[in-house]
């Protein structure tokens, strides 16, 4: 299996304006990943609009090139929102990062696009809305040697139309194997009717010291249902670590609140 086959164009269109277009061709299926314009005010403040990952989970927003393991953890793959059409603004201060955005439906493939159109055409449904925010406290960050990341994120999510019309207003949570090749679902709630909205929270903790890296997330989801039905609660967590045995250092991107490509040239 070809897990990923990507082609991307990234360009500085002016001093303040940046654009990105990222396509995935894996297994002969064309998918639109990132497609957005970003305006940088050059004082730690920037805003972007288009299709991109919501700033909810560090593990989710970190590009697949730089995650420490072959796949992301199961609770992140199951609960953390990924790419959606939206508008987001972030501000990176001396010791903190604050991000907030509004998001709509998912652009994944032709089938999802048809679902969105049919839900609107046949039933008059809007595409759904999500409000996602994140705050990261960075008490110290000496980029060459050590740093600490403490974050909390929240996302309010109404039903989206990028599902089959008969499944609109329903929730479903499932987790496959840690290996992408094994498509067997080991956990699956099946369809849960009467969804009103979802309320996601996530706590992030990460640190690095030279070549050492430790990171953990605790994720929780409350599914609020209509008709006075009981609220359902789901969640999970992971802890991961890595160390560069042959020298080098971990690199933390303060402005994005995530780890990027390690530096192999320094001890």
PDB file of C-alpha atoms in Angstrom:
ATOM      1  CA  UNK A   1       0.000   0.000   0.000  1.00  0.00           C
ATOM      2  CA  UNK A   2       1.137   3.556  -0.687  1.00  0.00           C
ATOM      3  CA  UNK A   3       0.363   5.309   2.600  1.00  0.00           C
ATOM      4  CA  UNK A   4       0.972   8.851   1.344  1.00  0.00           C
ATOM      5  CA  UNK A   5       1.834  10.408  -2.009  1.00  0.00           C
ATOM      6  CA  UNK A   6       1.778  14.180  -1.739  1.00  0.00           C
ATOM      7  CA  UNK A   7       2.345  17.136  -4.023  1.00  0.00           C
ATOM      8  CA  UNK A   8       2.377  20.605  -2.491  1.00  0.00           C
ATOM      9  CA  UNK A   9       2.976  24.183  -3.558  1.00  0.00           C
ATOM     10  CA  UNK A  10       3.851  26.696  -0.823  1.00  0.00           C
ATOM     11  CA  UNK A  11       4.576  30.303  -1.670  1.00  0.00           C
ATOM     12  CA  UNK A  12       5.160  33.713  -0.103  1.00  0.00           C
ATOM     13  CA  UNK A  13       2.911  35.842  -2.300  1.00  0.00           C
ATOM     14  CA  UNK A  14       4.026  39.087  -0.654  1.00  0.00           C
ATOM     15  CA  UNK A  15       5.673  40.297   2.549  1.00  0.00           C
ATOM     16  CA  UNK A  16       2.514  39.515   4.509  1.00  0.00           C
ATOM     17  CA  UNK A  17       0.617  37.000   2.373  1.00  0.00           C
ATOM     18  CA  UNK A  18       1.334  33.255   2.248  1.00  0.00           C
ATOM     19  CA  UNK A  19      -0.470  30.527   0.294  1.00  0.00           C
ATOM     20  CA  UNK A  20      -0.448  26.732   0.317  1.00  0.00           C
ATOM     21  CA  UNK A  21      -1.966  23.997  -1.849  1.00  0.00           C
ATOM     22  CA  UNK A  22      -1.398  20.352  -0.835  1.00  0.00           C
ATOM     23  CA  UNK A  23      -2.774  17.336  -2.725  1.00  0.00           C
ATOM     24  CA  UNK A  24      -2.669  13.650  -1.793  1.00  0.00           C
ATOM     25  CA  UNK A  25      -2.623  10.962  -4.514  1.00  0.00           C
ATOM     26  CA  UNK A  26      -2.215   7.877  -2.302  1.00  0.00           C
ATOM     27  CA  UNK A  27      -3.679   4.687  -3.796  1.00  0.00           C
ATOM     28  CA  UNK A  28      -4.910   6.520  -6.874  1.00  0.00           C
ATOM     29  CA  UNK A  29      -7.473   8.619  -4.970  1.00  0.00           C
ATOM     30  CA  UNK A  30      -7.108  12.395  -5.281  1.00  0.00           C
ATOM     31  CA  UNK A  31      -7.769  14.284  -2.038  1.00  0.00           C
ATOM     32  CA  UNK A  32      -7.446  17.971  -1.279  1.00  0.00           C
ATOM     33  CA  UNK A  33      -5.500  18.466   1.935  1.00  0.00           C
ATOM     34  CA  UNK A  34      -4.359  22.025   2.694  1.00  0.00           C
ATOM     35  CA  UNK A  35      -5.639  24.867   0.520  1.00  0.00           C
ATOM     36  CA  UNK A  36      -5.524  28.265   2.213  1.00  0.00           C
ATOM     37  CA  UNK A  37      -4.300  31.846   2.238  1.00  0.00           C
ATOM     38  CA  UNK A  38      -2.647  33.302   5.346  1.00  0.00           C
ATOM     39  CA  UNK A  39      -1.985  36.942   6.211  1.00  0.00           C
ATOM     40  CA  UNK A  40       0.848  37.600   8.684  1.00  0.00           C
ATOM     41  CA  UNK A  41       0.803  40.929  10.522  1.00  0.00           C
ATOM     42  CA  UNK A  42       4.483  40.362  11.526  1.00  0.00           C
ATOM     43  CA  UNK A  43       3.830  40.986  15.233  1.00  0.00           C
ATOM     44  CA  UNK A  44       2.871  37.444  16.226  1.00  0.00           C
ATOM     45  CA  UNK A  45      -0.665  37.843  14.826  1.00  0.00           C
ATOM     46  CA  UNK A  46      -1.839  36.009  11.717  1.00  0.00           C
ATOM     47  CA  UNK A  47      -5.102  34.909  10.158  1.00  0.00           C
ATOM     48  CA  UNK A  48      -5.906  32.342   7.485  1.00  0.00           C
ATOM     49  CA  UNK A  49      -8.908  31.141   5.497  1.00  0.00           C
ATOM     50  CA  UNK A  50      -9.445  28.000   3.448  1.00  0.00           C
ATOM     51  CA  UNK A  51      -9.125  24.259   4.100  1.00  0.00           C
ATOM     52  CA  UNK A  52      -6.681  23.285   6.865  1.00  0.00           C
ATOM     53  CA  UNK A  53      -6.370  21.449  10.184  1.00  0.00           C
ATOM     54  CA  UNK A  54      -8.185  22.888  13.169  1.00  0.00           C
ATOM     55  CA  UNK A  55      -5.868  23.846  16.045  1.00  0.00           C
ATOM     56  CA  UNK A  56      -7.104  21.292  18.552  1.00  0.00           C
ATOM     57  CA  UNK A  57      -4.524  18.532  19.084  1.00  0.00           C
ATOM     58  CA  UNK A  58      -0.749  18.910  18.813  1.00  0.00           C
ATOM     59  CA  UNK A  59      -0.459  15.344  17.547  1.00  0.00           C
ATOM     60  CA  UNK A  60      -3.106  15.955  14.882  1.00  0.00           C
ATOM     61  CA  UNK A  61      -1.748  19.277  13.625  1.00  0.00           C
ATOM     62  CA  UNK A  62       1.853  18.046  13.438  1.00  0.00           C
ATOM     63  CA  UNK A  63       2.564  17.047   9.848  1.00  0.00           C
ATOM     64  CA  UNK A  64       2.940  13.346   9.124  1.00  0.00           C
ATOM     65  CA  UNK A  65       6.566  14.048   8.145  1.00  0.00           C
ATOM     66  CA  UNK A  66       7.483  14.964  11.720  1.00  0.00           C
ATOM     67  CA  UNK A  67       5.333  12.805  14.024  1.00  0.00           C
ATOM     68  CA  UNK A  68       7.573  10.453  15.982  1.00  0.00           C
ATOM     69  CA  UNK A  69       5.710   7.248  15.119  1.00  0.00           C
ATOM     70  CA  UNK A  70       4.349   5.803  11.878  1.00  0.00           C
ATOM     71  CA  UNK A  71       0.737   6.599  12.850  1.00  0.00           C
ATOM     72  CA  UNK A  72      -1.014   8.871  15.310  1.00  0.00           C
ATOM     73  CA  UNK A  73      -2.500   7.511  18.536  1.00  0.00           C
ATOM     74  CA  UNK A  74      -5.971   5.944  18.455  1.00  0.00           C
ATOM     75  CA  UNK A  75      -7.788   8.580  20.515  1.00  0.00           C
ATOM     76  CA  UNK A  76      -6.414  11.354  18.299  1.00  0.00           C
ATOM     77  CA  UNK A  77      -7.409   9.522  15.107  1.00  0.00           C
ATOM     78  CA  UNK A  78     -10.889   8.871  16.546  1.00  0.00           C
ATOM     79  CA  UNK A  79     -11.833  12.171  18.183  1.00  0.00           C
ATOM     80  CA  UNK A  80      -9.547  15.022  17.087  1.00  0.00           C
ATOM     81  CA  UNK A  81     -10.967  17.122  14.231  1.00  0.00           C
ATOM     82  CA  UNK A  82      -8.754  17.380  11.180  1.00  0.00           C
ATOM     83  CA  UNK A  83      -9.135  19.534   8.052  1.00  0.00           C
ATOM     84  CA  UNK A  84     -12.285  21.596   7.492  1.00  0.00           C
ATOM     85  CA  UNK A  85     -13.219  24.725   5.565  1.00  0.00           C
ATOM     86  CA  UNK A  86     -12.822  27.656   7.942  1.00  0.00           C
ATOM     87  CA  UNK A  87     -11.288  30.892   9.163  1.00  0.00           C
ATOM     88  CA  UNK A  88      -8.765  31.002  12.003  1.00  0.00           C
ATOM     89  CA  UNK A  89      -6.747  33.668  13.808  1.00  0.00           C
ATOM     90  CA  UNK A  90      -3.763  33.083  16.104  1.00  0.00           C
ATOM     91  CA  UNK A  91      -1.472  35.203  18.247  1.00  0.00           C
ATOM     92  CA  UNK A  92       1.920  34.113  19.552  1.00  0.00           C
ATOM     93  CA  UNK A  93       3.061  36.077  22.600  1.00  0.00           C
ATOM     94  CA  UNK A  94       6.258  35.903  24.586  1.00  0.00           C
ATOM     95  CA  UNK A  95       5.106  32.946  26.692  1.00  0.00           C
ATOM     96  CA  UNK A  96       1.823  31.856  25.157  1.00  0.00           C
ATOM     97  CA  UNK A  97      -0.070  30.967  21.995  1.00  0.00           C
ATOM     98  CA  UNK A  98      -3.787  31.646  21.507  1.00  0.00           C
ATOM     99  CA  UNK A  99      -5.775  30.325  18.535  1.00  0.00           C
ATOM    100  CA  UNK A 100      -9.458  30.528  17.643  1.00  0.00           C
ATOM    101  CA  UNK A 101     -11.484  29.717  14.552  1.00  0.00           C
ATOM    102  CA  UNK A 102     -14.848  28.935  12.980  1.00  0.00           C
ATOM    103  CA  UNK A 103     -15.157  25.880  10.728  1.00  0.00           C
ATOM    104  CA  UNK A 104     -17.719  24.283   8.477  1.00  0.00           C
ATOM    105  CA  UNK A 105     -17.875  21.077   6.415  1.00  0.00           C
ATOM    106  CA  UNK A 106     -15.131  18.642   5.515  1.00  0.00           C
ATOM    107  CA  UNK A 107     -13.568  18.379   2.065  1.00  0.00           C
ATOM    108  CA  UNK A 108     -12.201  14.846   1.770  1.00  0.00           C
ATOM    109  CA  UNK A 109     -13.185  13.217  -1.522  1.00  0.00           C
ATOM    110  CA  UNK A 110     -15.840  13.216  -4.254  1.00  0.00           C
ATOM    111  CA  UNK A 111     -18.225  11.104  -2.176  1.00  0.00           C
ATOM    112  CA  UNK A 112     -18.218  13.593   0.710  1.00  0.00           C
ATOM    113  CA  UNK A 113     -18.800  16.469  -1.718  1.00  0.00           C
ATOM    114  CA  UNK A 114     -21.875  14.712  -3.133  1.00  0.00           C
ATOM    115  CA  UNK A 115     -23.191  14.075   0.384  1.00  0.00           C
ATOM    116  CA  UNK A 116     -22.865  17.769   1.244  1.00  0.00           C
ATOM    117  CA  UNK A 117     -24.684  18.811  -1.935  1.00  0.00           C
ATOM    118  CA  UNK A 118     -27.468  16.220  -1.501  1.00  0.00           C
ATOM    119  CA  UNK A 119     -28.072  17.171   2.138  1.00  0.00           C
ATOM    120  CA  UNK A 120     -28.561  20.764   1.064  1.00  0.00           C
ATOM    121  CA  UNK A 121     -30.425  20.115  -2.200  1.00  0.00           C
ATOM    122  CA  UNK A 122     -32.848  17.491  -0.921  1.00  0.00           C
ATOM    123  CA  UNK A 123     -33.295  18.493   2.722  1.00  0.00           C
ATOM    124  CA  UNK A 124     -32.213  22.156   2.953  1.00  0.00           C
ATOM    125  CA  UNK A 125     -29.599  21.388   5.615  1.00  0.00           C
ATOM    126  CA  UNK A 126     -26.765  23.811   6.269  1.00  0.00           C
ATOM    127  CA  UNK A 127     -23.225  22.456   6.387  1.00  0.00           C
ATOM    128  CA  UNK A 128     -22.853  22.605  10.174  1.00  0.00           C
ATOM    129  CA  UNK A 129     -20.581  24.777  12.270  1.00  0.00           C
ATOM    130  CA  UNK A 130     -17.674  24.253  14.654  1.00  0.00           C
ATOM    131  CA  UNK A 131     -16.026  26.701  17.038  1.00  0.00           C
ATOM    132  CA  UNK A 132     -12.513  25.623  18.030  1.00  0.00           C
ATOM    133  CA  UNK A 133     -10.055  27.382  20.319  1.00  0.00           C
ATOM    134  CA  UNK A 134      -6.743  26.615  21.965  1.00  0.00           C
ATOM    135  CA  UNK A 135      -4.459  28.252  24.520  1.00  0.00           C
ATOM    136  CA  UNK A 136      -0.866  27.165  25.103  1.00  0.00           C
ATOM    137  CA  UNK A 137       1.319  28.344  27.969  1.00  0.00           C
ATOM    138  CA  UNK A 138       5.041  28.275  27.156  1.00  0.00           C
ATOM    139  CA  UNK A 139       6.754  29.236  30.446  1.00  0.00           C
ATOM    140  CA  UNK A 140      10.214  28.784  28.991  1.00  0.00           C
ATOM    141  CA  UNK A 141      11.541  27.867  25.591  1.00  0.00           C
ATOM    142  CA  UNK A 142      15.247  27.944  24.933  1.00  0.00           C
ATOM    143  CA  UNK A 143      15.045  26.766  21.331  1.00  0.00           C
ATOM    144  CA  UNK A 144      18.516  25.243  21.284  1.00  0.00           C
ATOM    145  CA  UNK A 145      18.209  23.146  24.461  1.00  0.00           C
ATOM    146  CA  UNK A 146      14.881  22.841  26.302  1.00  0.00           C
ATOM    147  CA  UNK A 147      11.238  23.898  26.464  1.00  0.00           C
ATOM    148  CA  UNK A 148       7.822  23.213  28.010  1.00  0.00           C
ATOM    149  CA  UNK A 149       4.356  23.191  26.413  1.00  0.00           C
ATOM    150  CA  UNK A 150       1.090  23.208  28.433  1.00  0.00           C
ATOM    151  CA  UNK A 151      -2.085  23.497  26.376  1.00  0.00           C
ATOM    152  CA  UNK A 152      -5.852  23.248  26.608  1.00  0.00           C
ATOM    153  CA  UNK A 153      -8.266  23.174  23.664  1.00  0.00           C
ATOM    154  CA  UNK A 154     -12.044  23.169  23.224  1.00  0.00           C
ATOM    155  CA  UNK A 155     -14.294  22.518  20.235  1.00  0.00           C
ATOM    156  CA  UNK A 156     -18.076  22.910  19.897  1.00  0.00           C
ATOM    157  CA  UNK A 157     -19.401  20.936  16.902  1.00  0.00           C
ATOM    158  CA  UNK A 158     -22.864  20.643  15.328  1.00  0.00           C
ATOM    159  CA  UNK A 159     -23.765  17.899  12.791  1.00  0.00           C
ATOM    160  CA  UNK A 160     -21.981  18.216   9.427  1.00  0.00           C
ATOM    161  CA  UNK A 161     -23.407  17.402   5.999  1.00  0.00           C
ATOM    162  CA  UNK A 162     -20.345  15.515   4.689  1.00  0.00           C
ATOM    163  CA  UNK A 163     -22.116  12.232   5.537  1.00  0.00           C
ATOM    164  CA  UNK A 164     -24.809  10.229   3.765  1.00  0.00           C
ATOM    165  CA  UNK A 165     -28.196  12.052   4.080  1.00  0.00           C
ATOM    166  CA  UNK A 166     -29.609   9.120   6.064  1.00  0.00           C
ATOM    167  CA  UNK A 167     -26.810   9.473   8.630  1.00  0.00           C
ATOM    168  CA  UNK A 168     -27.163  13.225   9.189  1.00  0.00           C
ATOM    169  CA  UNK A 169     -27.695  14.145  12.829  1.00  0.00           C
ATOM    170  CA  UNK A 170     -26.002  10.964  13.992  1.00  0.00           C
ATOM    171  CA  UNK A 171     -22.604  10.403  15.588  1.00  0.00           C
ATOM    172  CA  UNK A 172     -20.252   7.479  15.232  1.00  0.00           C
ATOM    173  CA  UNK A 173     -16.875   6.785  16.839  1.00  0.00           C
ATOM    174  CA  UNK A 174     -14.614   3.988  15.659  1.00  0.00           C
ATOM    175  CA  UNK A 175     -10.939   3.108  15.927  1.00  0.00           C
ATOM    176  CA  UNK A 176      -8.941   0.884  13.614  1.00  0.00           C
ATOM    177  CA  UNK A 177      -5.660  -0.880  14.309  1.00  0.00           C
ATOM    178  CA  UNK A 178      -2.471   1.105  14.900  1.00  0.00           C
ATOM    179  CA  UNK A 179      -1.351  -0.135  11.484  1.00  0.00           C
ATOM    180  CA  UNK A 180      -3.015   1.604   8.537  1.00  0.00           C
ATOM    181  CA  UNK A 181      -2.808  -1.615   6.497  1.00  0.00           C
ATOM    182  CA  UNK A 182      -5.093  -3.458   8.934  1.00  0.00           C
ATOM    183  CA  UNK A 183      -8.517  -1.893   8.352  1.00  0.00           C
ATOM    184  CA  UNK A 184     -10.350  -3.970  10.969  1.00  0.00           C
ATOM    185  CA  UNK A 185     -12.294  -1.809  13.432  1.00  0.00           C
ATOM    186  CA  UNK A 186     -11.676  -2.921  17.012  1.00  0.00           C
ATOM    187  CA  UNK A 187     -13.893  -0.250  18.567  1.00  0.00           C
ATOM    188  CA  UNK A 188     -17.107   0.984  16.944  1.00  0.00           C
ATOM    189  CA  UNK A 189     -20.156   2.585  18.536  1.00  0.00           C
ATOM    190  CA  UNK A 190     -22.190   2.286  15.311  1.00  0.00           C
ATOM    191  CA  UNK A 191     -24.584   5.168  14.529  1.00  0.00           C
ATOM    192  CA  UNK A 192     -25.881   7.141  17.535  1.00  0.00           C
ATOM    193  CA  UNK A 193     -29.094   9.028  16.745  1.00  0.00           C
ATOM    194  CA  UNK A 194     -30.489  12.316  18.117  1.00  0.00           C
ATOM    195  CA  UNK A 195     -27.192  14.176  18.151  1.00  0.00           C
ATOM    196  CA  UNK A 196     -27.561  17.825  19.116  1.00  0.00           C
ATOM    197  CA  UNK A 197     -23.890  18.784  19.299  1.00  0.00           C
ATOM    198  CA  UNK A 198     -20.483  17.530  20.430  1.00  0.00           C
ATOM    199  CA  UNK A 199     -18.260  19.149  23.053  1.00  0.00           C
ATOM    200  CA  UNK A 200     -14.573  18.221  22.792  1.00  0.00           C
ATOM    201  CA  UNK A 201     -11.789  19.102  25.245  1.00  0.00           C
ATOM    202  CA  UNK A 202      -8.094  18.283  25.105  1.00  0.00           C
ATOM    203  CA  UNK A 203      -5.186  18.780  27.523  1.00  0.00           C
ATOM    204  CA  UNK A 204      -1.660  18.783  26.084  1.00  0.00           C
ATOM    205  CA  UNK A 205       1.629  18.432  27.922  1.00  0.00           C
ATOM    206  CA  UNK A 206       4.994  18.302  26.194  1.00  0.00           C
ATOM    207  CA  UNK A 207       8.645  18.990  26.941  1.00  0.00           C
ATOM    208  CA  UNK A 208      12.009  18.592  25.304  1.00  0.00           C
ATOM    209  CA  UNK A 209      15.588  18.677  26.502  1.00  0.00           C
ATOM    210  CA  UNK A 210      18.192  18.506  23.755  1.00  0.00           C
ATOM    211  CA  UNK A 211      17.506  15.125  22.093  1.00  0.00           C
ATOM    212  CA  UNK A 212      14.810  14.024  24.563  1.00  0.00           C
ATOM    213  CA  UNK A 213      11.113  14.446  23.776  1.00  0.00           C
ATOM    214  CA  UNK A 214       8.047  13.641  25.918  1.00  0.00           C
ATOM    215  CA  UNK A 215       4.447  14.367  25.003  1.00  0.00           C
ATOM    216  CA  UNK A 216       0.962  13.444  26.239  1.00  0.00           C
ATOM    217  CA  UNK A 217      -2.662  14.329  25.502  1.00  0.00           C
ATOM    218  CA  UNK A 218      -5.877  13.659  27.432  1.00  0.00           C
ATOM    219  CA  UNK A 219      -8.943  13.936  25.212  1.00  0.00           C
ATOM    220  CA  UNK A 220     -12.629  13.936  26.174  1.00  0.00           C
ATOM    221  CA  UNK A 221     -15.865  14.162  24.206  1.00  0.00           C
ATOM    222  CA  UNK A 222     -19.405  14.794  25.443  1.00  0.00           C
ATOM    223  CA  UNK A 223     -22.141  13.901  22.956  1.00  0.00           C
ATOM    224  CA  UNK A 224     -25.192  15.981  23.817  1.00  0.00           C
ATOM    225  CA  UNK A 225     -28.414  14.455  22.471  1.00  0.00           C
ATOM    226  CA  UNK A 226     -31.892  15.771  21.769  1.00  0.00           C
ATOM    227  CA  UNK A 227     -35.182  14.761  23.429  1.00  0.00           C
ATOM    228  CA  UNK A 228     -33.638  14.823  26.920  1.00  0.00           C
ATOM    229  CA  UNK A 229     -31.589  11.703  26.175  1.00  0.00           C
ATOM    230  CA  UNK A 230     -28.574  10.971  28.356  1.00  0.00           C
ATOM    231  CA  UNK A 231     -25.316  12.687  27.438  1.00  0.00           C
ATOM    232  CA  UNK A 232     -22.703  10.187  26.300  1.00  0.00           C
ATOM    233  CA  UNK A 233     -19.059  10.555  27.290  1.00  0.00           C
ATOM    234  CA  UNK A 234     -15.990   9.217  25.486  1.00  0.00           C
ATOM    235  CA  UNK A 235     -12.287   9.823  25.827  1.00  0.00           C
ATOM    236  CA  UNK A 236      -8.752   8.556  25.725  1.00  0.00           C
ATOM    237  CA  UNK A 237      -5.129   9.498  26.278  1.00  0.00           C
ATOM    238  CA  UNK A 238      -1.623   8.694  25.127  1.00  0.00           C
ATOM    239  CA  UNK A 239       1.939   9.177  26.336  1.00  0.00           C
ATOM    240  CA  UNK A 240       4.885   9.030  23.977  1.00  0.00           C
ATOM    241  CA  UNK A 241       8.592   9.741  24.087  1.00  0.00           C
ATOM    242  CA  UNK A 242      11.673   9.694  21.906  1.00  0.00           C
ATOM    243  CA  UNK A 243      15.405  10.231  22.229  1.00  0.00           C
ATOM    244  CA  UNK A 244      18.015  10.927  19.558  1.00  0.00           C
ATOM    245  CA  UNK A 245      20.701   8.356  20.284  1.00  0.00           C
ATOM    246  CA  UNK A 246      23.307   9.672  17.844  1.00  0.00           C
ATOM    247  CA  UNK A 247      23.144  13.348  18.794  1.00  0.00           C
ATOM    248  CA  UNK A 248      21.064  16.276  17.589  1.00  0.00           C
ATOM    249  CA  UNK A 249      18.160  18.065  19.217  1.00  0.00           C
ATOM    250  CA  UNK A 250      14.385  18.280  19.143  1.00  0.00           C
ATOM    251  CA  UNK A 251      12.957  21.429  17.557  1.00  0.00           C
ATOM    252  CA  UNK A 252       9.780  23.138  18.809  1.00  0.00           C
ATOM    253  CA  UNK A 253       7.863  25.658  16.672  1.00  0.00           C
ATOM    254  CA  UNK A 254       6.661  28.206  19.217  1.00  0.00           C
ATOM    255  CA  UNK A 255       4.403  30.067  16.765  1.00  0.00           C
ATOM    256  CA  UNK A 256       2.466  26.900  15.901  1.00  0.00           C
ATOM    257  CA  UNK A 257       2.728  25.099  19.244  1.00  0.00           C
ATOM    258  CA  UNK A 258       4.094  21.843  17.842  1.00  0.00           C
ATOM    259  CA  UNK A 259       7.305  19.990  17.124  1.00  0.00           C
ATOM    260  CA  UNK A 260       8.915  20.224  13.724  1.00  0.00           C
ATOM    261  CA  UNK A 261      11.879  18.585  11.970  1.00  0.00           C
ATOM    262  CA  UNK A 262      14.632  17.583  14.438  1.00  0.00           C
ATOM    263  CA  UNK A 263      18.062  19.114  14.017  1.00  0.00           C
ATOM    264  CA  UNK A 264      20.584  16.328  13.427  1.00  0.00           C
ATOM    265  CA  UNK A 265      23.611  18.601  13.244  1.00  0.00           C
ATOM    266  CA  UNK A 266      24.053  19.504  16.927  1.00  0.00           C
ATOM    267  CA  UNK A 267      24.751  17.545  20.077  1.00  0.00           C
TER     268      UNK A 267
END
